[in-house]
Amino acid sequence: MSFDHVPILDLALAQSPDTKPAFLNNLKHALLEVGFLYIKNAPGISDELIRNVVSLGKQFFSLPEEEKLACEMKNAKSFLGYNSLGKEITRFKTDWREQIDLSTPHPVPSPEEPLYRNLLAPNLWPDANALPDFREVYEEYMTKMGKMSVWFTSLCAEAIGLPANAFDKFFDGDAQQHKLKIVKYPDLEELGVEGEAQGVGPHKDSMLTSYLLQASHHRGLQVQNGEGRWIDCPPVDGTFVVAIGQGMEALTHGVCQSTTHRVQSPSRGSGARYSIPFFQGVSYDATFESMDVPENVKKLRQDILARRGGRLDDIEFTFVKGMWSRLGEATLMNRIKSHPDVSEIWYPELLQKIREQQQAVAA
């Protein structure tokens, strides 16, 4: 049987030698069988910080349109900044959401650096006079979430029988970039949109792990199990929803499962849905070298797939070995594909190449 719910794990249990073994066993189950989980009691992330993050995130969308467009994503090569409604594409369809993408701070790369290092750049912040404390709160949040995410991936390593520091070589240390989005999924009734429209189409997250803060009490997030059924992942106060990314699946020989998920638009008349996903980064200079995963753990994953008859999704895998030499190349091409309006300005030749490849596949 495939999973029919997303488990909740208490990180406080990972901090005691008495309860850590049982915690790691439950985490192992989530990694191999589900690829999604809730976590609670994340260390270093206070309730006050969460309240401020949620409040300021919602306030951003109430700014006048000209204030939001002043930090529009099209203004830079980094794919950081604001996207108005309907500017991102997933699975060849428009996502009905507006959002701002932020990252831990980095200087503008030099022209001599690889093209994918354009992803490392300063943020495009909203005006501090229009939204005081926004930058300070979100920089604090990204810093603390970055530290927590690195610790959590060390637990993932231990859970599948690897050394706690197994993932460390794939990080840039204190210079590691992490990202987040602040997302508003509008009420389609308020927009006058007829029929159904996707919030975000079916996809898998990149890199290692992501941590979703569901910032309003709307259902919408769904996870696809091994039988192809969509399982609801409703908001639970005091938790983050963790998605295992394609990077972790690739690096662990498929032992850790990256699971397809989607977001449905809010029910008509229920108001806007807000969410704030944080994406743990991996060094863009890293290669697709895999880690040494114990044969007995590999066999556990093979047994799971055999019981299910293999995978039942057709989501494109970002980190295909042999296609790219560095993770940064794969990441840049994925961003170009998702944001054609930005790419037409900064990466027109690469965008054209992607479109030609898509046409060839369609033919």
Tab-separated table of C-alpha atoms in Angstrom, residues 60-203:
chain	number	residue	atom	x	y	z
A	60	PHE	CA	3.634	43.053	0.834
A	61	PHE	CA	0.717	42.168	-1.445
A	62	SER	CA	-1.255	45.169	-0.186
A	63	LEU	CA	1.374	47.589	-1.476
A	64	PRO	CA	0.421	49.737	-4.474
A	65	GLU	CA	1.174	48.028	-7.771
A	66	GLU	CA	3.921	50.501	-8.634
A	67	GLU	CA	5.721	49.679	-5.367
A	68	LYS	CA	5.669	45.962	-6.145
A	69	LEU	CA	6.745	46.479	-9.755
A	70	ALA	CA	9.725	48.532	-8.583
A	71	CYS	CA	11.261	45.223	-7.432
A	72	GLU	CA	9.973	43.184	-10.382
A	73	MET	CA	11.917	40.040	-11.325
A	74	LYS	CA	12.446	41.283	-14.874
A	75	ASN	CA	14.785	43.976	-13.525
A	76	ALA	CA	17.674	41.549	-12.922
A	77	LYS	CA	19.325	38.365	-14.217
A	78	SER	CA	19.016	36.561	-10.902
A	79	PHE	CA	15.354	35.447	-11.049
A	80	LEU	CA	14.866	37.222	-7.736
A	81	GLY	CA	12.097	39.752	-7.215
A	82	TYR	CA	8.380	40.210	-7.704
A	83	ASN	CA	6.163	38.390	-10.193
A	84	SER	CA	2.675	39.674	-10.854
A	85	LEU	CA	-0.239	37.293	-11.311
A	86	GLY	CA	0.213	34.581	-13.910
A	87	LYS	CA	3.901	35.114	-14.725
A	88	GLU	CA	5.226	31.655	-13.782
A	89	ILE	CA	4.652	28.426	-15.694
A	90	THR	CA	4.574	24.869	-14.360
A	91	ARG	CA	3.992	21.845	-16.610
A	92	PHE	CA	3.289	24.138	-19.587
A	93	LYS	CA	0.393	25.879	-17.806
A	94	THR	CA	0.125	29.259	-16.093
A	95	ASP	CA	0.200	29.311	-12.290
A	96	TRP	CA	-2.440	31.573	-10.745
A	97	ARG	CA	-0.334	33.229	-8.082
A	98	GLU	CA	1.646	36.380	-7.452
A	99	GLN	CA	4.862	36.188	-5.489
A	100	ILE	CA	8.207	37.631	-4.570
A	101	ASP	CA	11.382	35.525	-4.621
A	102	LEU	CA	14.123	36.328	-2.102
A	103	SER	CA	17.450	34.762	-1.166
A	104	THR	CA	20.204	35.002	1.382
A	105	PRO	CA	22.353	38.012	0.338
A	106	HIS	CA	25.127	37.774	-2.254
A	107	PRO	CA	27.088	40.340	-4.277
A	108	VAL	CA	26.682	40.729	-8.034
A	109	PRO	CA	28.890	38.108	-9.755
A	110	SER	CA	31.729	39.187	-12.031
A	111	PRO	CA	31.391	38.763	-15.841
A	112	GLU	CA	34.126	36.083	-15.786
A	113	GLU	CA	32.114	33.719	-13.589
A	114	PRO	CA	29.939	30.905	-15.038
A	115	LEU	CA	26.549	32.035	-16.299
A	116	TYR	CA	24.689	30.116	-13.598
A	117	ARG	CA	26.305	32.328	-10.961
A	118	ASN	CA	23.910	35.063	-12.082
A	119	LEU	CA	21.549	33.293	-9.678
A	120	LEU	CA	23.724	34.627	-6.845
A	121	ALA	CA	22.867	38.302	-6.509
A	122	PRO	CA	21.411	40.939	-4.168
A	123	ASN	CA	17.686	40.885	-3.511
A	124	LEU	CA	15.269	43.333	-5.061
A	125	TRP	CA	13.650	44.598	-1.862
A	126	PRO	CA	10.467	46.649	-1.576
A	127	ASP	CA	10.982	50.228	-0.446
A	128	ALA	CA	11.785	50.314	3.279
A	129	ASN	CA	9.571	53.378	3.751
A	130	ALA	CA	6.620	51.525	2.265
A	131	LEU	CA	7.181	48.362	4.313
A	132	PRO	CA	9.395	48.953	7.391
A	133	ASP	CA	11.082	45.916	8.988
A	134	PHE	CA	10.386	43.702	5.960
A	135	ARG	CA	14.031	43.257	4.981
A	136	GLU	CA	15.281	42.841	8.546
A	137	VAL	CA	12.685	40.188	9.409
A	138	TYR	CA	13.148	38.180	6.231
A	139	GLU	CA	16.945	38.245	6.396
A	140	GLU	CA	16.728	36.935	9.966
A	141	TYR	CA	14.226	34.268	8.924
A	142	MET	CA	16.337	33.043	5.981
A	143	THR	CA	19.472	32.895	8.121
A	144	LYS	CA	17.786	30.861	10.851
A	145	MET	CA	15.954	28.602	8.419
A	146	GLY	CA	19.230	27.974	6.596
A	147	LYS	CA	20.908	26.777	9.795
A	148	MET	CA	17.923	24.628	10.743
A	149	SER	CA	17.739	23.064	7.268
A	150	VAL	CA	21.412	22.047	7.303
A	151	TRP	CA	20.877	20.388	10.689
A	152	PHE	CA	17.758	18.625	9.414
A	153	THR	CA	19.584	17.205	6.394
A	154	SER	CA	22.209	15.823	8.769
A	155	LEU	CA	19.335	13.946	10.436
A	156	CYS	CA	18.228	12.696	7.024
A	157	ALA	CA	21.727	11.359	6.430
A	158	GLU	CA	21.742	9.554	9.768
A	159	ALA	CA	18.267	8.152	9.135
A	160	ILE	CA	19.423	6.280	6.023
A	161	GLY	CA	22.645	5.040	7.575
A	162	LEU	CA	25.095	7.717	6.412
A	163	PRO	CA	27.417	9.917	8.500
A	164	ALA	CA	25.730	13.069	9.787
A	165	ASN	CA	28.067	15.206	7.646
A	166	ALA	CA	27.431	13.272	4.416
A	167	PHE	CA	25.787	16.247	2.664
A	168	ASP	CA	28.294	18.854	3.856
A	169	LYS	CA	30.454	18.694	0.729
A	170	PHE	CA	27.493	19.870	-1.347
A	171	PHE	CA	27.160	23.158	0.571
A	172	ASP	CA	29.076	26.440	0.256
A	173	GLY	CA	29.396	26.807	4.024
A	174	ASP	CA	28.395	30.226	5.351
A	175	ALA	CA	28.203	31.515	1.758
A	176	GLN	CA	25.477	29.027	0.802
A	177	GLN	CA	22.491	30.567	-0.945
A	178	HIS	CA	19.028	29.646	0.299
A	179	LYS	CA	15.824	31.000	-1.214
A	180	LEU	CA	12.208	31.577	-0.373
A	181	LYS	CA	9.005	32.719	-1.992
A	182	ILE	CA	6.159	34.705	-0.479
A	183	VAL	CA	3.098	33.583	-2.410
A	184	LYS	CA	-0.477	34.773	-2.729
A	185	TYR	CA	-2.988	32.489	-4.429
A	186	PRO	CA	-5.978	34.718	-5.225
A	187	ASP	CA	-9.624	33.858	-4.832
A	188	LEU	CA	-10.652	33.261	-8.468
A	189	GLU	CA	-14.172	34.468	-7.724
A	190	GLU	CA	-12.819	37.872	-6.698
A	191	LEU	CA	-10.869	38.006	-9.986
A	192	GLY	CA	-13.891	37.045	-12.053
A	193	VAL	CA	-12.063	34.002	-13.474
A	194	GLU	CA	-14.355	31.263	-14.778
A	195	GLY	CA	-13.655	27.544	-14.412
A	196	GLU	CA	-10.736	25.930	-12.649
A	197	ALA	CA	-7.142	27.177	-12.676
A	198	GLN	CA	-4.039	25.743	-11.046
A	199	GLY	CA	-2.304	27.469	-8.164
A	200	VAL	CA	0.845	25.528	-9.014
A	201	GLY	CA	0.891	22.590	-11.401
A	202	PRO	CA	2.287	19.144	-10.529
A	203	HIS	CA	6.029	19.336	-9.885
